[in-house]
Coordinates of C-alpha atoms and ligand atoms in Angstrom, one line a residue:
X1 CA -17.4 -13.1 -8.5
X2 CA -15.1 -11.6 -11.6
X3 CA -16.8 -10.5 -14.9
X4 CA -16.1 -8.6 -17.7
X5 CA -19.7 -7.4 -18.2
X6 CA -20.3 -4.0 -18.0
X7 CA -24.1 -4.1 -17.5
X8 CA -24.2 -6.7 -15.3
X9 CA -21.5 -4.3 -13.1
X10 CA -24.0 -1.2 -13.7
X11 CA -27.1 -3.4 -12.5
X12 CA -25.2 -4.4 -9.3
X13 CA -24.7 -0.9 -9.1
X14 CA -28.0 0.4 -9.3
X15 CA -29.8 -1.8 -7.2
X16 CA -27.0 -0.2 -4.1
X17 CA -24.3 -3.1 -4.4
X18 CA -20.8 -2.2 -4.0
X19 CA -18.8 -3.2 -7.2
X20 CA -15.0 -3.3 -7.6
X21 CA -14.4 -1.5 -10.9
X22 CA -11.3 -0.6 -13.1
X23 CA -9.6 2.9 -13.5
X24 CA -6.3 3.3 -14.9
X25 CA -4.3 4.3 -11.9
X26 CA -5.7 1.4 -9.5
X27 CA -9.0 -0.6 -8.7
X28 CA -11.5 1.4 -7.1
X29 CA -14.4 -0.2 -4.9
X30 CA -17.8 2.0 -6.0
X31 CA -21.0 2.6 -5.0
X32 CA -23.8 5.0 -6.2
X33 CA -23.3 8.3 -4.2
X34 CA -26.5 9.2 -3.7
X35 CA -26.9 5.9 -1.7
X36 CA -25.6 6.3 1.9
X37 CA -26.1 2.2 2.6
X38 CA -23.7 1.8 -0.5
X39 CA -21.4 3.9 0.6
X40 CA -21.3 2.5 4.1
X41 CA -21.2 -0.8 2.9
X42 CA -17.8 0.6 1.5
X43 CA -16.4 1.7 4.4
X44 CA -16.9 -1.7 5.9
X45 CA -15.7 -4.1 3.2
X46 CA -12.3 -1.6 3.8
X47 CA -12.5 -1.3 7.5
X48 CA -11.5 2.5 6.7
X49 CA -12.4 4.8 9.0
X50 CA -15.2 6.7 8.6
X51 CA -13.1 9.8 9.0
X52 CA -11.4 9.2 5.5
X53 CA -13.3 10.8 2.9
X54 CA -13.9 9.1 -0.8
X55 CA -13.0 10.4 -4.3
X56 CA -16.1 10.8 -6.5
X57 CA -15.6 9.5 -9.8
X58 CA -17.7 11.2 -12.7
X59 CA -18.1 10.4 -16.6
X60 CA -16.6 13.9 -17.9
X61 CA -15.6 17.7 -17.0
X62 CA -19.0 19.2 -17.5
X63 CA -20.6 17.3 -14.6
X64 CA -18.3 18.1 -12.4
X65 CA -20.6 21.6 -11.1
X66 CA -23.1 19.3 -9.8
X67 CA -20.9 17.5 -7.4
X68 CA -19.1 21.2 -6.8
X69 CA -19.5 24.5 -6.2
X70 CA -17.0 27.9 -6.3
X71 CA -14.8 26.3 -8.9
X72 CA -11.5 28.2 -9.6
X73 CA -11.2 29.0 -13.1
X74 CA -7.5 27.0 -13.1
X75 CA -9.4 23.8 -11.7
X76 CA -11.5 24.4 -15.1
X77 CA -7.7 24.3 -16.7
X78 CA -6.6 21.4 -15.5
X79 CA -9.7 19.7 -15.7
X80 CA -9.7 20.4 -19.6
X81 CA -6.0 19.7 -19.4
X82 CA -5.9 16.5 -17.6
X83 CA -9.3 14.9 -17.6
X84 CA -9.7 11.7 -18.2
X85 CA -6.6 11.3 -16.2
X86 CA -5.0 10.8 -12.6
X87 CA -5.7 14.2 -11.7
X88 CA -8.1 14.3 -8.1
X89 CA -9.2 17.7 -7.1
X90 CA -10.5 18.5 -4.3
X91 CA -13.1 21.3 -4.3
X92 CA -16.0 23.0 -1.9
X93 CA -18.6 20.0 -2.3
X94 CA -22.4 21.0 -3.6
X95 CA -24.8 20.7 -0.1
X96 CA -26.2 17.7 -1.5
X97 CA -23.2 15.6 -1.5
X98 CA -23.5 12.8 1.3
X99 CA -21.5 13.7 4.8
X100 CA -20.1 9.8 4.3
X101 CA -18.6 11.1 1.1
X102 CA -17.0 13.6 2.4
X103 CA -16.3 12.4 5.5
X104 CA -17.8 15.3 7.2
X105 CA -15.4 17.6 5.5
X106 CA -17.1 20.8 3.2
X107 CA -15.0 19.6 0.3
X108 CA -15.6 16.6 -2.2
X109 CA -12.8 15.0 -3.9
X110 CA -13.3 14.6 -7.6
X111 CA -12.2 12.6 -10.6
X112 CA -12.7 11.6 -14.2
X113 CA -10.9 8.3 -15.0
X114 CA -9.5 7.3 -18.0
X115 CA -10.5 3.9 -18.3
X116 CA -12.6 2.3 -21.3
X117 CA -14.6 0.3 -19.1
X118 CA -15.3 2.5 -16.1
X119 CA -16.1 5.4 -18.8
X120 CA -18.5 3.0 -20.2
X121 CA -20.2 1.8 -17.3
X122 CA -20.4 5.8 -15.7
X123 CA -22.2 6.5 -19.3
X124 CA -25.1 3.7 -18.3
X125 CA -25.2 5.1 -14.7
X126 CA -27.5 8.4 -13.8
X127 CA -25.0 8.8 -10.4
X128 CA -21.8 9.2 -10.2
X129 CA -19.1 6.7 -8.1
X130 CA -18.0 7.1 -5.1
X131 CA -14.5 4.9 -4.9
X132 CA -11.8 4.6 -2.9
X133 CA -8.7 1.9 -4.0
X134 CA -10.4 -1.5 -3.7
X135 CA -8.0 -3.1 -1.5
X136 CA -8.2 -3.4 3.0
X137 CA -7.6 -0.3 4.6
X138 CA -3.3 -0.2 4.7
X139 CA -3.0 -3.1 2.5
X140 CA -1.4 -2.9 -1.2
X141 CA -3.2 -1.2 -3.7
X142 CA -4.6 -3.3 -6.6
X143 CA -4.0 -2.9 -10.0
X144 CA -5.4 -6.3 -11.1
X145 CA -8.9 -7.8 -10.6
X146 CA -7.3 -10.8 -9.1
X147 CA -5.5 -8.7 -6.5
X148 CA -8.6 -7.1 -5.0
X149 CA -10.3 -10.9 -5.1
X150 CA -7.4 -12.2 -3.2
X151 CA -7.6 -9.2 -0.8
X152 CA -11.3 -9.0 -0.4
X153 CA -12.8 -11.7 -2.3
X154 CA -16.4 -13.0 -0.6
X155 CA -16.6 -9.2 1.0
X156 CA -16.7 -7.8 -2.7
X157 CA -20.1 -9.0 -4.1
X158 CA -19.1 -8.3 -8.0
X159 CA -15.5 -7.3 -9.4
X160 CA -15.0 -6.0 -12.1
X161 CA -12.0 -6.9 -14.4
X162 CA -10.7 -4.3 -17.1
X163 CA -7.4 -6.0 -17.2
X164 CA -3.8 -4.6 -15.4
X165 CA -4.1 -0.9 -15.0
X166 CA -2.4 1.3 -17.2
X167 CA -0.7 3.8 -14.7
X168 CA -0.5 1.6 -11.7
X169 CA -0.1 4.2 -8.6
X170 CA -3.2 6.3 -7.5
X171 CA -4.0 9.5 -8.6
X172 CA -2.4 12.8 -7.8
X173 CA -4.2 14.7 -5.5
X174 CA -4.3 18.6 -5.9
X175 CA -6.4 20.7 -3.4
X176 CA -7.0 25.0 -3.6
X177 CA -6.1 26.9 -0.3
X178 CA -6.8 30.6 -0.7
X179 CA -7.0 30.4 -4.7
X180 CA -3.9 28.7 -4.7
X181 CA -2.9 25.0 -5.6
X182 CA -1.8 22.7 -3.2
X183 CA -0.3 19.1 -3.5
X184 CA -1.9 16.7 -0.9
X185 CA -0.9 13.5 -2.6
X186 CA 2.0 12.7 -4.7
X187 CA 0.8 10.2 -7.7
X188 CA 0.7 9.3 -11.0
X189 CA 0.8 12.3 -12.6
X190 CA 3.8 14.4 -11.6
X191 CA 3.7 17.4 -10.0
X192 CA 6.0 18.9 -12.6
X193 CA 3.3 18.8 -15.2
X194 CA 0.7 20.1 -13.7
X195 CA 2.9 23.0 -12.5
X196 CA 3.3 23.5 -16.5
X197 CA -0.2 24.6 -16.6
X198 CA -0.5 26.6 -12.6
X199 CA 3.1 27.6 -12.3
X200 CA 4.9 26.7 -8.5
X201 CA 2.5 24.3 -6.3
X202 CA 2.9 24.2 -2.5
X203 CA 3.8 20.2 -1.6
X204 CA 1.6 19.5 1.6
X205 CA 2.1 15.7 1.7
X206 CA 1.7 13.4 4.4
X207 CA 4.8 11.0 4.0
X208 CA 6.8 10.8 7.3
X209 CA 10.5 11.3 6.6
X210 CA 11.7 8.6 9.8
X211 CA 13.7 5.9 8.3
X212 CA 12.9 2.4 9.3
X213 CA 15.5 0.6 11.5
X214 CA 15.7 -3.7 11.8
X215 CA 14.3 -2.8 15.7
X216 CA 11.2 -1.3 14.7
X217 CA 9.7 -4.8 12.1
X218 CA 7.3 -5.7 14.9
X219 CA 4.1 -4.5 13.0
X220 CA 3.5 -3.7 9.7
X221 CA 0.6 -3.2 7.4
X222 CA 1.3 -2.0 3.5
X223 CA 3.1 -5.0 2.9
X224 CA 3.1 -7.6 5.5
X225 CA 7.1 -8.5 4.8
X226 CA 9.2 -5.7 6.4
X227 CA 10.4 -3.4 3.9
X228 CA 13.1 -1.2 3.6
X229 CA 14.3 1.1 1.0
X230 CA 18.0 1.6 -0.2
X231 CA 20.2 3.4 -2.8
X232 CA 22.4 0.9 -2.7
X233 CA 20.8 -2.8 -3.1
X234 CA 24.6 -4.4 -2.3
X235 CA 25.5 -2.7 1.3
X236 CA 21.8 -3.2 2.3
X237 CA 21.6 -6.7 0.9
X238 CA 24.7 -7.7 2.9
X239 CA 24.2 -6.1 5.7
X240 CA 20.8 -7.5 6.3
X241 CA 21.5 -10.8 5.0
X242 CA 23.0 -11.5 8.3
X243 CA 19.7 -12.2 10.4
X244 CA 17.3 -12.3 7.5
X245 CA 17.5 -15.6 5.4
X246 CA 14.6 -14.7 2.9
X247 CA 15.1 -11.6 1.3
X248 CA 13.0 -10.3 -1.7
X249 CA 14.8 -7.4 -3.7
X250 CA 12.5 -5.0 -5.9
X251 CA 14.8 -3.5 -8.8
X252 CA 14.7 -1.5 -12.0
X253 CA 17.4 -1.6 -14.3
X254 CA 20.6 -3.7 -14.4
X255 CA 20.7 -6.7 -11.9
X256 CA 23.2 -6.5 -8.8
X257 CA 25.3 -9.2 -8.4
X258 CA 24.4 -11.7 -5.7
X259 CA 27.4 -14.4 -6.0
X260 CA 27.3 -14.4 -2.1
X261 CA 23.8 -14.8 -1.2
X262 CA 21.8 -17.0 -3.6
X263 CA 18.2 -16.8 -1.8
X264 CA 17.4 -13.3 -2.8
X265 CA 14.1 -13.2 -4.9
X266 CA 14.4 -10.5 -7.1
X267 CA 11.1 -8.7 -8.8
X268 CA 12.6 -6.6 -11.7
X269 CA 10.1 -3.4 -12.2
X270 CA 11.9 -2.5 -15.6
X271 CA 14.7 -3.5 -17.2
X272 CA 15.3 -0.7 -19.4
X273 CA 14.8 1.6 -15.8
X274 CA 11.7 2.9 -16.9
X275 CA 9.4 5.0 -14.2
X276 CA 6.5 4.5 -16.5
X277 CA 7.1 0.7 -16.3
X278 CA 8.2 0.4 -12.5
X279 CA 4.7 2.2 -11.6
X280 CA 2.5 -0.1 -13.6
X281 CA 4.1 -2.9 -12.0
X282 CA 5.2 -1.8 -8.7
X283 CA 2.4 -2.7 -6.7
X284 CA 1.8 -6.0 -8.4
X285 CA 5.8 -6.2 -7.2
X286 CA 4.4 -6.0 -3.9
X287 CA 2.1 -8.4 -3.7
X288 CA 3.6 -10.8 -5.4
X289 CA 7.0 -10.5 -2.9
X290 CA 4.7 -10.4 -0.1
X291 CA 2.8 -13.5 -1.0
X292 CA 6.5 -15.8 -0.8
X293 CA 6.5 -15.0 3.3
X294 CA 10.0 -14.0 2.7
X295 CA 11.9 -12.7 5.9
X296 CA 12.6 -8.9 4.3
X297 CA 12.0 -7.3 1.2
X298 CA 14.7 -4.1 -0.4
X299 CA 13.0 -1.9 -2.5
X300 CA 15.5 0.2 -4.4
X301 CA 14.7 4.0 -4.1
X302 CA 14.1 5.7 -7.5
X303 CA 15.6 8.9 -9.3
X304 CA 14.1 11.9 -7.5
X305 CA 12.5 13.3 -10.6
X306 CA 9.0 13.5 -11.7
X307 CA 7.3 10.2 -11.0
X308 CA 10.3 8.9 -9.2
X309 CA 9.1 11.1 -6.5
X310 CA 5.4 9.4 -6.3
X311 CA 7.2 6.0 -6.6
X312 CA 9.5 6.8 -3.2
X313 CA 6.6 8.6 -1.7
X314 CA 4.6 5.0 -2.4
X315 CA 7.9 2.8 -1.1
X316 CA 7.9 4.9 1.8
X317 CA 4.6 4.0 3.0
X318 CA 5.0 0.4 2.3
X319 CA 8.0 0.8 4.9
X320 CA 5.9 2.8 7.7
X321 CA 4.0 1.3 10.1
X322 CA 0.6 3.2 9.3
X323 CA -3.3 2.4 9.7
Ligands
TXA1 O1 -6.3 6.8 -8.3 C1 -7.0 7.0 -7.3 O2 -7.2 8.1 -6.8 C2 -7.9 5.8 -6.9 C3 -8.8 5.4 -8.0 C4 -9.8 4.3 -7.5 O3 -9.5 6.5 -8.4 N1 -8.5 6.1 -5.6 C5 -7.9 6.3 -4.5 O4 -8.8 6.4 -3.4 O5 -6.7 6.2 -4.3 P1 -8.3 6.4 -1.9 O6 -9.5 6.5 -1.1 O7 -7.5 5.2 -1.6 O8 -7.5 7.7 -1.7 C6 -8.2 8.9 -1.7 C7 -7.5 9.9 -0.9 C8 -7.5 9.7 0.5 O9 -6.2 9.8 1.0 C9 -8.4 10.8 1.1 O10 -8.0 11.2 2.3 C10 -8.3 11.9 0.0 O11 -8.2 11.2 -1.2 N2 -9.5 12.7 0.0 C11 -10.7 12.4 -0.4 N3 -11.5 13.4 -0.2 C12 -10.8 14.4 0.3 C13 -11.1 15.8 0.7 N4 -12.3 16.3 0.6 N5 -10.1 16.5 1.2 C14 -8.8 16.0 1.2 N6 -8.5 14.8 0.9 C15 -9.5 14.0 0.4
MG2 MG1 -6.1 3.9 -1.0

């Protein structure tokens, strides 16, 4: 079921149901993290492996010591810098935060979102949330409430809808190795800013660098529709157009020319090219391009500045075959 009411979401919630709630980068699907059914329940609406550990989402800053312990005075910094925002950090967890959140691992992932309705509903909740991105493990991320319902519907008991989210790619993830930062997730916020406030961060990001060839579209997860990426939509349009008959081009900016091949669909992210735009709406790009069961989609790669870099990092892993 979809609602927009807040305490019917924090009831739900409190009696151990898992809800699908709002944040601004993407949907999250919660539970109460002091509930270890809830949080299991989780990992089987997703099918994620249990060896993939959850972000905890809290209400502000100041409760982050209860989730945490041995905080580094810059994780204070950008906390007061960045929170509520798509900053995750990922810290040494307090002993009483469940192995299932953490996956096993001594460290707890943390966030505050910016979200009007998730802030609301944390402030009726005495627990924090435990939430990964609401969609099937390797699937699309959802940044409506209509995109986790077509994704998970009947699994989901309650979803609820804050509207499109705001940012529209997941969170950036920032970890401490030795007293120093570390990047393990490129995301919404870019890297660039938050090395305004900490100075050079070490990347350590997980996106393969092996380009995907027409040989290799046997199996594919995050979208269905194999998906390459190109700097230049014409050569890859024409070249492909050869064996593909469907093709599905996801743009920003001015529109290529396609006199000599009149079935491409194209999704434009943002007409005026902006990154702030194409993020909101790239993943909503996705699905919508993977529901046409078109033959091939071409993503055009983005700027390698700021969040361009989280946007290729994202069209990179909607290219890879990945679990
Ligand atoms: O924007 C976001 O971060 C969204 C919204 C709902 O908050 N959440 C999200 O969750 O993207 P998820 O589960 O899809 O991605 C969380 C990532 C995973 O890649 C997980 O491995 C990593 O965070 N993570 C969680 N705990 C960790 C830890 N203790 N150490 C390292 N990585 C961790
Ligand atoms: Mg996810």
């Amino acid at each position: 079921m979809i609602t927009t009411d807040i305490k019917l979401a924090a009831s739900f919630l409190t009696a151990g149901e898992v809800v699908a709630i709002p944040t601004e980068t993407v949907y999250g699907l919660a539970g109460n993290i002091y509930n270890d059914a809830a949080l299991e329940r989780i990992f089987r609406i997703k099918k994620r492996p249990m060896t993939n550990p959850l972000i905890v989402h809290i209400p502000k800053l100041e409760a982050i010591d209860r989730i945490a312990k041995d905080i580094p005075e810059m994780a204070w910094k950008l906390g007061r810098q960045f929170w509520p925002g798509a900053l995750t950090m990922v810290l040494p967890k307090q002993s009483h935060i469940s192995g299932i959140v953490s996956a096993g691992k001594s460290t707890v992932a943390v966030r505050v979102p910016d979200h009007p309705v998730t802030q609301e509903l944390l402030g009726m909740l005495n627990f924090p949330l435990a939430a990964p991105s609401a969609n099937s493990s390797g699937y699309i991320s959802p940044t409506t409430a209509l995109h986790v319902y077509n994704d998970l519907n009947e699994k989901v008991p309650l979803i609820l809808d804050g509207g499109p989210c705001n940012k529209g790619i997941e969170s950036t993830i920032l970890g401490f190795e030795d007293g120093e930062p570390v990047v393990y997730r490129m995301g919404s916020i870019p890297v660039e800013a938050i090395e305004k406030v900490t100075g050079k961060i070490r990347r350590k990001v997980s996106t393969s660098n092996v380009p995907i060839a027409p040989g290799m579209f046997d199996k594919h997860y995050a979208p269905h529709t194999p998906f390459v990426i190109t700097d230049d939509i014409h050569k890859t349009l024409f070249s492909f157009a050869v064996k593909f008959e469907h093709i599905g081009l996801m743009i920003y900016g001015e529109l290529p020319e396609l006199t000599d091949h009149k079935t491409a669909i194209i999704f434009q992210l943002s007409l005026t090219g902006s990154m702030e735009e194409a993020a909101q709406r790239l993943y909503d790009g996705m699905h919508q391009l993977d529901a046409m069961e078109l033959d091939l989609i071409i993503a055009l790669r983005f700027p390698e500045t700021a969040l361009g870099n989280s946007l290729n990092d994202r069209l990179q892993r909607a290219s890879f075959q990945h679990g």
